[in-house]
């Protein structure tokens, strides 16, 4: 019997999760439509993980060139050419978007380059004026960066804007202490930008292991990032000649008179920020300083505004997130939601898994709850942090634990006379011997935690780790050679 709907499934959002669900369902014979108002690939591919990681790679070459002389190479450090890199970056993003479009087309998904909203539980309204009906609707609209409620906040940029700068600024103030703020602080410093970072809390990377995030903060400062915790912005405005900075006015922030004068002279610089030139900032600690660009990394919000979700009986949480059950089903029994719009675990691989679980549940008669336990993740600071499981602090609140930790100077950078340190850390249940958490701060920690995560997800014990022979000489061999706990809690 022919369906009375235009589509069996209509997906709103062309990011990683929505595209995966759409094309896999279409491969199973489901008639699928998908609407995307911006670019296919979503946050991760277009304005998140992928371009950010390419910028990480670009920012690391300065250290590589500097270390090369210790290894006998005569390499010259030159200025970073942002336009050359940006052109190649945009070409790569265009290629990846085409890949996503082709995946959908080859799977038989009908796509609409439009904004989509809901008229009711079964009707989607497109911004081109069309209406489409669907038996099942999947919302995968992701999230967006937000600016704080502050006068003149529009003078600043957010993470979406960073990839579109015409020129790199000479100086930047980054507001925030989460992974986005810390990653871009390291990236931009590596590209030659003078970076200051304010975070209102006591330590950056809240929620991560204290020892690990402390080492990252220490490394950032040693590299030259002016990281200031317990500090926030209270006022910002365009810098004008009438309000030129007074010499020494930012003494409370640790800048000297010469630096103040240099910053004052930048107001006519062609490298000044993208939103009207240098910006004067006052901080909660009483300091005042001028920056070419202010970058807000103060949080993200789900993309649920003006979508007609209420008309479709879809309930939202206090933060605007779509409320779903373990199968990603909303209160409207035919409407599902996955990815950042649900604000569960906001990671691209998680959204993809949620999309696959949706297909299993709805179209393969295999109800599949999403497993959000023990998810490895990486923070691409310099050095990187890789983590899975419980922090030392969280684990100690639950049971008696043993902590095995080793911090040392890695061979490669020690040979080049750098003082960089790395950390390998295991959190172990004293009762069951199961490894409850693993935290790595080191170059390529993201690569290491992916592999360590397999063992920890399987429930490996400390003795399982101990039975593995070390790969020598490597940084990661410390994970299997630590025999004595550094402390218990």
CSV table of N, CA, C and O in Angstrom, one decimal, residues 12 29 32 52-53 63 102 111 143 148 156 163 166 192 230 236-237 261 287 347 360 389 404 413 425-426 463 466 482:
chain,number,residue,atom,x,y,z
A,12,UNK,N,16.2,16.9,9.2
A,12,UNK,CA,16.4,18.3,9.2
A,12,UNK,C,17.9,18.5,9.7
A,12,UNK,O,18.1,18.3,10.9
A,29,UNK,N,16.1,1.1,1.7
A,29,UNK,CA,14.9,1.2,1.0
A,29,UNK,C,13.9,2.2,1.5
A,29,UNK,O,12.8,2.3,1.0
A,32,UNK,N,13.8,8.9,1.7
A,32,UNK,CA,14.3,9.9,2.6
A,32,UNK,C,14.5,11.3,1.9
A,32,UNK,O,15.0,11.4,0.8
A,52,UNK,N,39.7,23.1,12.3
A,52,UNK,CA,40.5,23.3,13.5
A,52,UNK,C,41.7,22.4,13.5
A,52,UNK,O,42.8,22.9,13.8
A,53,UNK,N,41.5,21.1,13.2
A,53,UNK,CA,42.7,20.2,13.3
A,53,UNK,C,43.7,20.6,12.2
A,53,UNK,O,44.9,20.5,12.4
A,63,UNK,N,57.4,25.0,16.0
A,63,UNK,CA,58.3,24.2,17.0
A,63,UNK,C,59.1,23.2,16.2
A,63,UNK,O,60.3,22.9,16.6
A,102,UNK,N,27.6,14.0,-2.4
A,102,UNK,CA,27.6,12.8,-3.3
A,102,UNK,C,27.1,11.6,-2.5
A,102,UNK,O,26.4,10.7,-3.1
A,111,UNK,N,17.6,15.9,-1.5
A,111,UNK,CA,18.1,17.0,-0.7
A,111,UNK,C,17.4,18.4,-1.1
A,111,UNK,O,17.1,18.6,-2.2
A,143,UNK,N,24.4,22.7,16.9
A,143,UNK,CA,24.4,23.8,17.8
A,143,UNK,C,25.2,25.0,17.2
A,143,UNK,O,25.7,24.9,16.1
A,148,UNK,N,28.3,36.4,24.9
A,148,UNK,CA,27.7,36.7,26.3
A,148,UNK,C,26.8,37.9,26.2
A,148,UNK,O,26.8,38.7,25.2
A,156,UNK,N,33.1,41.4,19.0
A,156,UNK,CA,33.9,40.2,19.1
A,156,UNK,C,33.5,39.1,18.0
A,156,UNK,O,32.4,39.2,17.4
A,163,UNK,N,37.8,31.1,11.0
A,163,UNK,CA,38.3,30.5,9.7
A,163,UNK,C,38.2,31.5,8.6
A,163,UNK,O,38.7,31.3,7.5
A,166,UNK,N,40.3,37.7,7.3
A,166,UNK,CA,41.1,38.1,6.1
A,166,UNK,C,42.6,38.1,6.4
A,166,UNK,O,43.4,37.7,5.6
A,192,UNK,N,51.8,32.7,15.5
A,192,UNK,CA,52.4,33.9,15.7
A,192,UNK,C,51.6,35.1,16.3
A,192,UNK,O,52.1,36.2,16.4
A,230,UNK,N,40.4,33.2,37.0
A,230,UNK,CA,39.8,34.2,37.9
A,230,UNK,C,39.5,35.5,37.3
A,230,UNK,O,39.5,36.5,38.0
A,236,UNK,N,33.6,46.3,27.0
A,236,UNK,CA,34.4,46.3,25.8
A,236,UNK,C,33.8,47.4,24.9
A,236,UNK,O,32.6,47.6,24.9
A,237,UNK,N,34.7,48.1,24.2
A,237,UNK,CA,34.2,49.1,23.3
A,237,UNK,C,35.3,49.3,22.2
A,237,UNK,O,36.5,49.0,22.4
A,261,UNK,N,52.2,51.0,24.8
A,261,UNK,CA,52.4,51.9,23.7
A,261,UNK,C,52.3,51.2,22.4
A,261,UNK,O,51.7,51.7,21.4
A,287,UNK,N,42.1,45.6,35.3
A,287,UNK,CA,43.0,46.0,34.2
A,287,UNK,C,42.2,46.5,33.0
A,287,UNK,O,41.0,46.3,32.8
A,347,UNK,N,29.8,15.4,20.6
A,347,UNK,CA,31.0,15.0,19.8
A,347,UNK,C,30.5,14.4,18.5
A,347,UNK,O,29.5,13.6,18.5
A,360,UNK,N,18.7,1.6,13.4
A,360,UNK,CA,18.5,0.3,13.9
A,360,UNK,C,17.1,0.2,14.6
A,360,UNK,O,16.4,-0.8,14.5
A,389,UNK,N,37.0,7.9,30.7
A,389,UNK,CA,36.6,7.4,32.0
A,389,UNK,C,36.6,8.5,33.0
A,389,UNK,O,36.5,9.7,32.7
A,404,UNK,N,48.0,5.8,39.5
A,404,UNK,CA,49.3,5.6,38.9
A,404,UNK,C,49.6,6.7,37.9
A,404,UNK,O,48.9,6.9,36.9
A,413,UNK,N,61.8,16.2,22.6
A,413,UNK,CA,61.9,17.6,22.9
A,413,UNK,C,63.0,17.8,23.9
A,413,UNK,O,63.6,18.9,24.0
A,425,UNK,N,48.6,8.7,33.0
A,425,UNK,CA,47.9,8.5,34.3
A,425,UNK,C,46.8,7.5,34.2
A,425,UNK,O,46.0,7.5,33.3
A,426,UNK,N,46.7,6.6,35.2
A,426,UNK,CA,45.7,5.6,35.3
A,426,UNK,C,45.0,5.7,36.6
A,426,UNK,O,45.7,5.8,37.6
A,463,UNK,N,46.2,-5.1,36.1
A,463,UNK,CA,47.1,-6.3,35.8
A,463,UNK,C,47.1,-6.6,34.4
A,463,UNK,O,48.1,-7.1,33.8
A,466,UNK,N,49.5,-4.4,33.0
A,466,UNK,CA,50.9,-4.8,33.4
A,466,UNK,C,51.4,-6.0,32.5
A,466,UNK,O,52.6,-6.1,32.3
A,482,UNK,N,54.1,1.3,34.9
A,482,UNK,CA,53.9,1.9,36.2
A,482,UNK,C,53.5,0.8,37.2
A,482,UNK,O,52.4,0.2,37.0
